[in-house]
PDB file of C-alpha atoms and ligand atoms in Angstrom:
ATOM      1  CA  MET A   1      -5.126  25.164  10.610  1.00 50.00           C
ATOM      2  CA  SER A   2      -8.062  27.428   9.807  1.00 50.00           C
ATOM      3  CA  VAL A   3     -11.392  25.794   9.029  1.00 53.00           C
ATOM      4  CA  SER A   4     -11.593  27.369   5.575  1.00 62.00           C
ATOM      5  CA  SER A   5      -8.351  25.724   4.408  1.00 90.00           C
ATOM      6  CA  GLN A   6      -9.661  22.238   5.134  1.00 97.00           C
ATOM      7  CA  THR A   7     -10.562  19.799   2.394  1.00 98.00           C
ATOM      8  CA  PRO A   8     -13.982  18.074   2.582  1.00 98.00           C
ATOM      9  CA  THR A   9     -12.184  14.903   3.744  1.00 98.00           C
ATOM     10  CA  GLN A  10     -10.499  16.826   6.542  1.00 98.00           C
ATOM     11  CA  GLU A  11     -13.796  18.406   7.591  1.00 98.00           C
ATOM     12  CA  LYS A  12     -15.369  14.981   7.802  1.00 98.00           C
ATOM     13  CA  ALA A  13     -12.345  13.678   9.722  1.00 98.00           C
ATOM     14  CA  VAL A  14     -12.602  16.449  12.303  1.00 98.00           C
ATOM     15  CA  GLN A  15     -16.333  15.780  12.723  1.00 98.00           C
ATOM     16  CA  LEU A  16     -15.511  12.151  13.490  1.00 98.00           C
ATOM     17  CA  GLY A  17     -13.002  13.209  16.135  1.00 98.00           C
ATOM     18  CA  ILE A  18      -9.773  12.793  14.185  1.00 98.00           C
ATOM     19  CA  ASP A  19      -6.873  15.040  15.184  1.00 98.00           C
ATOM     20  CA  LEU A  20      -5.366  16.319  11.933  1.00 98.00           C
ATOM     21  CA  GLU A  21      -2.087  17.054  13.714  1.00 98.00           C
ATOM     22  CA  GLN A  22      -1.647  13.387  14.680  1.00 97.00           C
ATOM     23  CA  LEU A  23      -2.308  11.619  11.409  1.00 98.00           C
ATOM     24  CA  PRO A  24      -0.372   8.463  10.601  1.00 98.00           C
ATOM     25  CA  SER A  25       2.341   9.591   8.233  1.00 98.00           C
ATOM     26  CA  HIS A  26       2.466   6.293   6.356  1.00 99.00           C
ATOM     27  CA  VAL A  27      -0.554   4.040   5.786  1.00 99.00           C
ATOM     28  CA  ALA A  28      -0.064   0.618   4.181  1.00 99.00           C
ATOM     29  CA  VAL A  29      -2.981  -1.401   2.838  1.00 99.00           C
ATOM     30  CA  ILE A  30      -3.428  -5.105   2.138  1.00 99.00           C
ATOM     31  CA  MET A  31      -6.254  -4.833  -0.385  1.00 98.00           C
ATOM     32  CA  ASP A  32      -7.936  -8.195   0.154  1.00 98.00           C
ATOM     33  CA  GLY A  33     -11.344  -9.677  -0.641  1.00 98.00           C
ATOM     34  CA  ASN A  34     -11.823  -8.817  -4.315  1.00 98.00           C
ATOM     35  CA  GLY A  35     -12.465 -12.485  -5.136  1.00 98.00           C
ATOM     36  CA  ARG A  36     -15.011 -12.982  -2.363  1.00 98.00           C
ATOM     37  CA  TRP A  37     -16.748  -9.730  -3.292  1.00 98.00           C
ATOM     38  CA  ALA A  38     -17.148 -10.975  -6.869  1.00 98.00           C
ATOM     39  CA  LYS A  39     -18.160 -14.513  -5.904  1.00 98.00           C
ATOM     40  CA  LYS A  40     -20.927 -13.222  -3.653  1.00 98.00           C
ATOM     41  CA  ARG A  41     -22.391 -11.459  -6.685  1.00 98.00           C
ATOM     42  CA  GLY A  42     -21.929 -14.385  -9.047  1.00 98.00           C
ATOM     43  CA  LEU A  43     -19.222 -12.497 -10.934  1.00 98.00           C
ATOM     44  CA  GLN A  44     -15.788 -13.544 -12.158  1.00 98.00           C
ATOM     45  CA  ARG A  45     -12.906 -12.856  -9.783  1.00 98.00           C
ATOM     46  CA  LEU A  46     -11.375 -10.488 -12.303  1.00 98.00           C
ATOM     47  CA  LEU A  47     -14.422  -8.235 -12.040  1.00 98.00           C
ATOM     48  CA  GLY A  48     -13.700  -8.030  -8.332  1.00 98.00           C
ATOM     49  CA  HIS A  49     -10.176  -6.878  -9.110  1.00 98.00           C
ATOM     50  CA  ARG A  50     -11.547  -4.274 -11.507  1.00 98.00           C
ATOM     51  CA  GLU A  51     -13.837  -2.986  -8.766  1.00 98.00           C
ATOM     52  CA  GLY A  52     -10.831  -2.995  -6.444  1.00 98.00           C
ATOM     53  CA  TYR A  53      -9.006  -0.723  -8.850  1.00 98.00           C
ATOM     54  CA  ARG A  54     -11.942   1.694  -8.765  1.00 98.00           C
ATOM     55  CA  THR A  55     -11.787   1.624  -4.967  1.00 98.00           C
ATOM     56  CA  LEU A  56      -8.063   2.331  -4.958  1.00 98.00           C
ATOM     57  CA  ARG A  57      -8.521   5.424  -7.089  1.00 98.00           C
ATOM     58  CA  GLY A  58     -10.903   6.843  -4.502  1.00 98.00           C
ATOM     59  CA  VAL A  59      -8.785   5.878  -1.516  1.00 98.00           C
ATOM     60  CA  LEU A  60      -5.651   7.467  -3.005  1.00 98.00           C
ATOM     61  CA  LEU A  61      -7.595  10.689  -3.431  1.00 98.00           C
ATOM     62  CA  ASN A  62      -9.098  10.478   0.078  1.00 98.00           C
ATOM     63  CA  ALA A  63      -5.720   9.758   1.678  1.00 98.00           C
ATOM     64  CA  SER A  64      -4.129  12.633  -0.171  1.00 98.00           C
ATOM     65  CA  GLU A  65      -6.941  15.025   0.772  1.00 98.00           C
ATOM     66  CA  LEU A  66      -6.768  13.908   4.381  1.00 98.00           C
ATOM     67  CA  GLY A  67      -3.070  14.763   4.504  1.00 98.00           C
ATOM     68  CA  ILE A  68      -1.485  11.308   4.587  1.00 98.00           C
ATOM     69  CA  LYS A  69       2.091  11.604   3.321  1.00 98.00           C
ATOM     70  CA  PHE A  70       2.709   7.991   2.253  1.00 99.00           C
ATOM     71  CA  LEU A  71       0.234   5.378   1.005  1.00 99.00           C
ATOM     72  CA  THR A  72       1.554   1.922   0.138  1.00 99.00           C
ATOM     73  CA  VAL A  73      -0.708  -0.743  -1.339  1.00 99.00           C
ATOM     74  CA  TYR A  74      -0.228  -4.449  -1.961  1.00 99.00           C
ATOM     75  CA  ALA A  75      -1.352  -5.041  -5.549  1.00 98.00           C
ATOM     76  CA  PHE A  76       0.284  -8.394  -6.314  1.00 98.00           C
ATOM     77  CA  SER A  77       2.303 -10.570  -3.969  1.00 98.00           C
ATOM     78  CA  ALA A  78       5.254 -12.791  -4.805  1.00 98.00           C
ATOM     79  CA  GLU A  79       2.945 -15.661  -3.802  1.00 98.00           C
ATOM     80  CA  ASN A  80       0.091 -14.613  -6.109  1.00 98.00           C
ATOM     81  CA  TRP A  81       1.764 -16.393  -9.074  1.00 98.00           C
ATOM     82  CA  ARG A  82       0.203 -19.529  -7.578  1.00 98.00           C
ATOM     83  CA  ARG A  83      -3.218 -18.397  -8.801  1.00 98.00           C
ATOM     84  CA  PRO A  84      -4.840 -19.668 -12.025  1.00 98.00           C
ATOM     85  CA  GLU A  85      -3.022 -18.484 -15.139  1.00 98.00           C
ATOM     86  CA  ASP A  86      -5.922 -16.395 -16.445  1.00 98.00           C
ATOM     87  CA  GLU A  87      -6.292 -14.543 -13.134  1.00 98.00           C
ATOM     88  CA  VAL A  88      -2.548 -13.770 -13.047  1.00 98.00           C
ATOM     89  CA  ALA A  89      -2.611 -12.552 -16.660  1.00 98.00           C
ATOM     90  CA  GLY A  90      -5.727 -10.479 -15.964  1.00 98.00           C
ATOM     91  CA  LEU A  91      -4.127  -8.866 -12.926  1.00 98.00           C
ATOM     92  CA  MET A  92      -0.928  -8.035 -14.833  1.00 98.00           C
ATOM     93  CA  LYS A  93      -2.995  -6.439 -17.584  1.00 98.00           C
ATOM     94  CA  LEU A  94      -5.182  -4.556 -15.104  1.00 98.00           C
ATOM     95  CA  ILE A  95      -2.192  -3.136 -13.219  1.00 98.00           C
ATOM     96  CA  GLU A  96      -0.574  -2.087 -16.498  1.00 98.00           C
ATOM     97  CA  THR A  97      -3.736  -0.408 -17.798  1.00 98.00           C
ATOM     98  CA  ALA A  98      -4.242   1.325 -14.454  1.00 98.00           C
ATOM     99  CA  ALA A  99      -0.642   2.550 -14.350  1.00 98.00           C
ATOM    100  CA  LYS A 100      -0.991   4.047 -17.828  1.00 98.00           C
ATOM    101  CA  ASP A 101      -4.509   5.463 -17.412  1.00 98.00           C
ATOM    102  CA  GLU A 102      -3.909   7.053 -14.018  1.00 98.00           C
ATOM    103  CA  LEU A 103      -0.518   8.601 -14.690  1.00 98.00           C
ATOM    104  CA  ARG A 104      -1.770  11.903 -16.033  1.00 98.00           C
ATOM    105  CA  ALA A 105      -4.246  12.447 -13.178  1.00 98.00           C
ATOM    106  CA  MET A 106      -1.723  11.412 -10.545  1.00 98.00           C
ATOM    107  CA  HIS A 107       0.883  13.759 -11.962  1.00 98.00           C
ATOM    108  CA  ARG A 108      -1.649  16.606 -12.037  1.00 98.00           C
ATOM    109  CA  ASN A 109      -2.494  15.865  -8.394  1.00 98.00           C
ATOM    110  CA  ASN A 110       1.196  16.100  -7.442  1.00 98.00           C
ATOM    111  CA  VAL A 111       1.353  12.379  -6.512  1.00 98.00           C
ATOM    112  CA  ARG A 112       4.824  10.829  -6.402  1.00 98.00           C
ATOM    113  CA  VAL A 113       4.742   7.217  -7.552  1.00 98.00           C
ATOM    114  CA  GLN A 114       7.086   4.531  -6.237  1.00 98.00           C
ATOM    115  CA  VAL A 115       7.166   0.784  -6.773  1.00 98.00           C
ATOM    116  CA  ALA A 116       8.231  -2.093  -4.548  1.00 99.00           C
ATOM    117  CA  GLY A 117       8.855  -5.633  -5.710  1.00 98.00           C
ATOM    118  CA  ARG A 118      10.904  -7.691  -8.137  1.00 98.00           C
ATOM    119  CA  LEU A 119      10.018  -5.888 -11.347  1.00 98.00           C
ATOM    120  CA  ASP A 120      12.494  -7.956 -13.376  1.00 98.00           C
ATOM    121  CA  GLU A 121      10.003 -10.849 -13.105  1.00 98.00           C
ATOM    122  CA  VAL A 122       6.892  -9.054 -14.398  1.00 98.00           C
ATOM    123  CA  PRO A 123       5.949  -8.611 -18.093  1.00 98.00           C
ATOM    124  CA  PRO A 124       8.223  -5.992 -19.735  1.00 98.00           C
ATOM    125  CA  SER A 125       5.286  -3.786 -20.764  1.00 98.00           C
ATOM    126  CA  LEU A 126       4.070  -3.646 -17.155  1.00 98.00           C
ATOM    127  CA  ARG A 127       7.577  -2.931 -15.906  1.00 98.00           C
ATOM    128  CA  LYS A 128       7.851  -0.076 -18.401  1.00 98.00           C
ATOM    129  CA  ALA A 129       4.470   1.393 -17.438  1.00 98.00           C
ATOM    130  CA  LEU A 130       5.425   1.344 -13.751  1.00 98.00           C
ATOM    131  CA  LEU A 131       8.881   2.821 -14.293  1.00 98.00           C
ATOM    132  CA  ASP A 132       7.416   5.542 -16.550  1.00 98.00           C
ATOM    133  CA  GLY A 133       5.131   6.489 -13.678  1.00 98.00           C
ATOM    134  CA  VAL A 134       8.031   6.658 -11.240  1.00 98.00           C
ATOM    135  CA  GLU A 135      10.146   8.724 -13.630  1.00 98.00           C
ATOM    136  CA  THR A 136       7.373  11.167 -14.583  1.00 98.00           C
ATOM    137  CA  THR A 137       6.352  11.896 -10.990  1.00 98.00           C
ATOM    138  CA  LYS A 138       9.696  11.758  -9.192  1.00 98.00           C
ATOM    139  CA  GLY A 139       9.785  15.529  -8.589  1.00 98.00           C
ATOM    140  CA  ASN A 140       6.258  15.717  -7.155  1.00 98.00           C
ATOM    141  CA  THR A 141       5.795  16.847  -3.576  1.00 98.00           C
ATOM    142  CA  GLY A 142       2.328  15.544  -2.682  1.00 98.00           C
ATOM    143  CA  ILE A 143       1.470  12.101  -1.346  1.00 98.00           C
ATOM    144  CA  THR A 144       3.972   9.315  -2.096  1.00 99.00           C
ATOM    145  CA  PHE A 145       2.027   6.402  -3.505  1.00 99.00           C
ATOM    146  CA  THR A 146       3.882   3.092  -3.503  1.00 99.00           C
ATOM    147  CA  LEU A 147       2.534   0.213  -5.535  1.00 98.00           C
ATOM    148  CA  ALA A 148       3.801  -3.189  -4.390  1.00 99.00           C
ATOM    149  CA  VAL A 149       3.874  -5.510  -7.400  1.00 99.00           C
ATOM    150  CA  ASN A 150       5.445  -8.956  -7.279  1.00 99.00           C
ATOM    151  CA  TYR A 151       6.349  -7.912  -3.764  1.00 99.00           C
ATOM    152  CA  GLY A 152       7.395 -10.258  -0.983  1.00 98.00           C
ATOM    153  CA  GLY A 153       8.719  -9.089   2.369  1.00 98.00           C
ATOM    154  CA  ARG A 154      11.178 -11.954   2.630  1.00 98.00           C
ATOM    155  CA  ALA A 155      12.321 -11.441  -0.959  1.00 98.00           C
ATOM    156  CA  GLU A 156      12.915  -7.776  -0.118  1.00 98.00           C
ATOM    157  CA  ILE A 157      15.126  -8.759   2.828  1.00 98.00           C
ATOM    158  CA  VAL A 158      16.990 -11.294   0.653  1.00 98.00           C
ATOM    159  CA  ASP A 159      17.565  -8.577  -1.967  1.00 98.00           C
ATOM    160  CA  ALA A 160      18.808  -6.215   0.750  1.00 98.00           C
ATOM    161  CA  VAL A 161      21.263  -8.823   2.083  1.00 98.00           C
ATOM    162  CA  LYS A 162      22.564  -9.481  -1.434  1.00 98.00           C
ATOM    163  CA  SER A 163      23.218  -5.812  -2.039  1.00 98.00           C
ATOM    164  CA  ILE A 164      24.989  -5.451   1.327  1.00 98.00           C
ATOM    165  CA  ILE A 165      27.300  -8.360   0.477  1.00 97.00           C
ATOM    166  CA  GLU A 166      27.891  -7.017  -3.032  1.00 98.00           C
ATOM    167  CA  ALA A 167      28.902  -3.682  -1.502  1.00 97.00           C
ATOM    168  CA  GLY A 168      31.581  -5.530   0.478  1.00 98.00           C
ATOM    169  CA  THR A 169      30.256  -4.550   3.903  1.00 97.00           C
ATOM    170  CA  LYS A 170      31.942  -6.410   6.784  1.00 97.00           C
ATOM    171  CA  ALA A 171      29.685  -8.610   8.909  1.00 96.00           C
ATOM    172  CA  SER A 172      30.775  -6.771  12.044  1.00 98.00           C
ATOM    173  CA  GLU A 173      29.561  -3.496  10.531  1.00 97.00           C
ATOM    174  CA  ILE A 174      26.014  -4.655   9.800  1.00 97.00           C
ATOM    175  CA  THR A 175      23.287  -3.064  11.893  1.00 98.00           C
ATOM    176  CA  GLU A 176      19.520  -2.801  11.558  1.00 98.00           C
ATOM    177  CA  GLU A 177      20.089   0.534   9.830  1.00 98.00           C
ATOM    178  CA  THR A 178      22.319  -1.181   7.241  1.00 98.00           C
ATOM    179  CA  ILE A 179      19.487  -3.512   6.281  1.00 98.00           C
ATOM    180  CA  ALA A 180      16.841  -0.757   6.362  1.00 98.00           C
ATOM    181  CA  SER A 181      19.011   1.340   4.040  1.00 98.00           C
ATOM    182  CA  ARG A 182      19.024  -1.448   1.418  1.00 98.00           C
ATOM    183  CA  LEU A 183      15.258  -2.023   1.247  1.00 98.00           C
ATOM    184  CA  TYR A 184      13.408  -1.103  -1.960  1.00 98.00           C
ATOM    185  CA  ASN A 185      12.445   2.421  -0.820  1.00 98.00           C
ATOM    186  CA  PRO A 186      14.845   3.251   2.001  1.00 98.00           C
ATOM    187  CA  LEU A 187      13.751   6.881   2.311  1.00 98.00           C
ATOM    188  CA  THR A 188      10.132   5.960   2.998  1.00 98.00           C
ATOM    189  CA  PRO A 189       9.338   5.899   6.725  1.00 98.00           C
ATOM    190  CA  GLU A 190       7.993   2.690   8.252  1.00 98.00           C
ATOM    191  CA  PRO A 191       4.194   2.377   8.144  1.00 98.00           C
ATOM    192  CA  ASP A 192       2.400   3.731  11.198  1.00 98.00           C
ATOM    193  CA  LEU A 193      -0.821   1.994  10.269  1.00 98.00           C
ATOM    194  CA  MET A 194      -1.419  -1.207   8.309  1.00 98.00           C
ATOM    195  CA  VAL A 195      -4.986  -1.762   7.100  1.00 98.00           C
ATOM    196  CA  ARG A 196      -6.203  -5.154   5.947  1.00 98.00           C
ATOM    197  CA  THR A 197      -9.633  -5.637   4.418  1.00 98.00           C
ATOM    198  CA  ALA A 198     -11.814  -8.770   4.250  1.00 98.00           C
ATOM    199  CA  GLY A 199     -11.162  -9.843   7.824  1.00 98.00           C
ATOM    200  CA  GLU A 200      -7.991 -11.889   7.462  1.00 98.00           C
ATOM    201  CA  MET A 201      -5.688 -11.560  10.496  1.00 97.00           C
ATOM    202  CA  ARG A 202      -2.339 -12.049   8.778  1.00 98.00           C
ATOM    203  CA  TRP A 203       0.470 -10.149   7.097  1.00 97.00           C
ATOM    204  CA  SER A 204       0.792 -12.325   3.986  1.00 98.00           C
ATOM    205  CA  ASN A 205       4.461 -11.333   3.681  1.00 98.00           C
ATOM    206  CA  PHE A 206       3.773  -7.592   3.334  1.00 98.00           C
ATOM    207  CA  LEU A 207       6.395  -5.130   4.622  1.00 98.00           C
ATOM    208  CA  ILE A 208       7.482  -7.580   7.302  1.00 98.00           C
ATOM    209  CA  TRP A 209      10.715  -5.744   8.140  1.00 98.00           C
ATOM    210  CA  GLN A 210       9.103  -2.299   8.177  1.00 98.00           C
ATOM    211  CA  SER A 211       6.008  -3.331  10.173  1.00 98.00           C
ATOM    212  CA  ALA A 212       7.790  -4.346  13.374  1.00 97.00           C
ATOM    213  CA  ASN A 213       6.063  -1.516  15.260  1.00 97.00           C
ATOM    214  CA  THR A 214       3.114  -0.831  12.981  1.00 98.00           C
ATOM    215  CA  GLU A 215      -0.453  -0.661  14.276  1.00 98.00           C
ATOM    216  CA  LEU A 216      -2.668  -3.213  12.556  1.00 98.00           C
ATOM    217  CA  TYR A 217      -6.303  -2.492  11.679  1.00 98.00           C
ATOM    218  CA  VAL A 218      -8.519  -5.174  10.160  1.00 98.00           C
ATOM    219  CA  THR A 219     -11.971  -4.507   8.735  1.00 98.00           C
ATOM    220  CA  GLU A 220     -14.448  -7.176   7.644  1.00 98.00           C
ATOM    221  CA  LYS A 221     -15.335  -5.181   4.527  1.00 98.00           C
ATOM    222  CA  PRO A 222     -13.883  -6.578   1.313  1.00 98.00           C
ATOM    223  CA  TRP A 223     -11.625  -4.147  -0.543  1.00 99.00           C
ATOM    224  CA  PRO A 224     -14.214  -3.166  -3.227  1.00 98.00           C
ATOM    225  CA  GLU A 225     -16.421  -1.814  -0.412  1.00 98.00           C
ATOM    226  CA  PHE A 226     -13.681   0.179   1.308  1.00 98.00           C
ATOM    227  CA  ASP A 227     -14.350   3.920   1.114  1.00 98.00           C
ATOM    228  CA  GLU A 228     -13.590   7.288   2.669  1.00 98.00           C
ATOM    229  CA  THR A 229     -15.575   6.482   5.821  1.00 98.00           C
ATOM    230  CA  GLU A 230     -13.664   3.208   6.227  1.00 98.00           C
ATOM    231  CA  LEU A 231     -10.355   5.023   5.840  1.00 98.00           C
ATOM    232  CA  LEU A 232     -11.355   7.591   8.431  1.00 98.00           C
ATOM    233  CA  ASN A 233     -12.494   4.833  10.822  1.00 98.00           C
ATOM    234  CA  ALA A 234      -9.092   3.180  10.489  1.00 98.00           C
ATOM    235  CA  VAL A 235      -7.318   6.469  11.230  1.00 98.00           C
ATOM    236  CA  LEU A 236      -9.593   7.202  14.197  1.00 98.00           C
ATOM    237  CA  THR A 237      -8.933   3.729  15.643  1.00 98.00           C
ATOM    238  CA  TYR A 238      -5.223   4.278  15.132  1.00 98.00           C
ATOM    239  CA  GLN A 239      -5.382   7.534  17.079  1.00 98.00           C
ATOM    240  CA  GLN A 240      -7.097   5.756  19.972  1.00 97.00           C
ATOM    241  CA  ARG A 241      -4.223   3.304  20.364  1.00 94.00           C
ATOM    242  CA  THR A 242      -1.227   3.857  22.620  1.00 92.00           C
ATOM    243  CA  ARG A 243       2.006   3.165  20.800  1.00 91.00           C
ATOM    244  CA  LYS A 244       4.682   2.024  23.207  1.00 93.00           C
ATOM    245  CA  PHE A 245       7.660   0.774  21.184  1.00 94.00           C
ATOM    246  CA  GLY A 246       8.586  -1.537  24.035  1.00 94.00           C
ATOM    247  CA  ALA A 247       8.773   1.170  26.652  1.00 95.00           C
ATOM    248  CA  VAL A 248       6.545   1.882  29.642  1.00 95.00           C
ATOM    249  CA  VAL A 249       3.948   4.493  28.779  1.00 93.00           C
ATOM    250  CA  GLU A 250       1.879   5.899  31.667  1.00 86.00           C
TER     251      GLU A 250
HETATM  252  C1  LIG B 301      -6.959  -9.274  -3.179  1.00 80.18           C
HETATM  253  O1  LIG B 301      -8.159  -9.943  -3.370  1.00 80.18           O
HETATM  254  C2  LIG B 301      -6.302  -8.873  -4.476  1.00 80.18           C
HETATM  255  C3  LIG B 301      -5.111  -9.653  -4.824  1.00 80.18           C
HETATM  256  C4  LIG B 301      -4.546 -10.558  -4.069  1.00 80.18           C
HETATM  257  C5  LIG B 301      -4.525  -9.366  -6.110  1.00 80.18           C
HETATM  258  P1  LIG B 301      -8.212 -11.518  -3.470  1.00 80.18           P
HETATM  259  O2  LIG B 301      -8.171 -11.902  -4.904  1.00 80.18           O
HETATM  260  O3  LIG B 301      -7.170 -12.125  -2.622  1.00 80.18           O
HETATM  261  O4  LIG B 301      -9.650 -11.799  -2.869  1.00 80.18           O
HETATM  262  P2  LIG B 301     -10.087 -13.062  -2.013  1.00 80.18           P
HETATM  263  O5  LIG B 301      -9.168 -13.163  -0.847  1.00 80.18           O
HETATM  264  O6  LIG B 301      -9.981 -14.240  -2.929  1.00 80.18           O
HETATM  265  O7  LIG B 301     -11.484 -12.738  -1.620  1.00 80.18           O
HETATM  266  C1  LIG B 302      -2.374 -10.548  -0.041  1.00 80.18           C
HETATM  267  O1  LIG B 302      -3.616 -11.111  -0.257  1.00 80.18           O
HETATM  268  C2  LIG B 302      -1.804 -10.037  -1.335  1.00 80.18           C
HETATM  269  C3  LIG B 302      -2.461  -8.869  -1.903  1.00 80.18           C
HETATM  270  C4  LIG B 302      -3.449  -8.225  -1.363  1.00 80.18           C
HETATM  271  C5  LIG B 302      -1.931  -8.426  -3.163  1.00 80.18           C
HETATM  272  P1  LIG B 302      -3.795 -12.679  -0.533  1.00 80.18           P
HETATM  273  O2  LIG B 302      -5.235 -12.905  -0.674  1.00 80.18           O
HETATM  274  O3  LIG B 302      -2.929 -13.088  -1.660  1.00 80.18           O
HETATM  275  O4  LIG B 302      -3.214 -13.314   0.808  1.00 80.18           O
HETATM  276  P2  LIG B 302      -3.525 -14.730   1.461  1.00 80.18           P
HETATM  277  O5  LIG B 302      -3.380 -15.745   0.370  1.00 80.18           O
HETATM  278  O6  LIG B 302      -4.918 -14.679   1.995  1.00 80.18           O
HETATM  279  O7  LIG B 302      -2.515 -14.861   2.549  1.00 80.18           O
HETATM  280 MG1  LIG B 303      -7.184 -12.814  -0.708  1.00 80.18          MG
END
C-alpha cells in the first residue's frame, strides 16, 4: 500500500507500529462503564449512555478508516432488562434515535448494518428503526457494523438449536458447523479481538459461541473515554499476541 493512499488513522497506526496487513478482521466491543463515567461527574447514568453513543460514532469511523472489516458492539444485553425502568426506557429511546439519526451518514459511508439479538422483545418502533437500517444498507461493501440489542449469547445458542430442530436435522448430523450456521449472522467471521472497557474481566454473555478463540483486551478506561488511540492500542496489543488455536507454535 502506498503511503499516499493511507487514511489519517492508518498513518497513525503505522507510526505506532501496527502492521496494516495483519489487522484483526472482526473486532467486538463490550462498551462498559457509561454509568461509572457519569457517576464520577455527578451526572445521571443516562448522560453516560449519551456520551457513549458519541464515542461509538467516532469509533465506527476510526475502525472503518483503519480498515477493520467487521465491528460488533454490545449495546443492550438480554440481562440489562434488570436495570431500573427509566434507564431501560432511556436506553431503548437512545438506541432508536441513534439508529434513525445515523442511518444517512452510515449509508453514505458505505457501512453495512446488521443486528443481533431478540428483536421481537424490543419496542416495535426500535425494531423498525433497526430493520430499516439493515434493509437500507444491505448492499453496502464497507465495514459491517453489527449492533447487539437485547442480545444474549446463550439465547443465541438456544435460538440456533430451535431452528436446527425445526429444520428436522437428525441428531447424528449435527456438527459445530451446523450450530454456527444457525447463529444470528452466520456469514460474519468470528471475532479476532474482543475489547472490553471499564476494567471488568468478564464476557457478560457476549458472543460466547463465537469467542472460543478470540483474543481479549481489557482497558481501564470507561467507554465514554475510549478513542482512536485506545482502539489503536488494542489492535497493537492484539498483533503482539501469538494465536495458537490449541496447536504448538514455535
Ligand atoms: C455499559 O455501561 C452500557 C450498557 C450496559 C447499556 P454501564 O451502564 O454498564 O456502565 P457501568 O458498568 O454501570 O459503569
Ligand atoms: C455488558 O455490560 C452489556 C453491555 C455492554 C451492553 P454490563 O455492565 O451489563 O455487564 P455486567 O453487568 O457488568 O456483567
Ligand atoms: Mg456495566
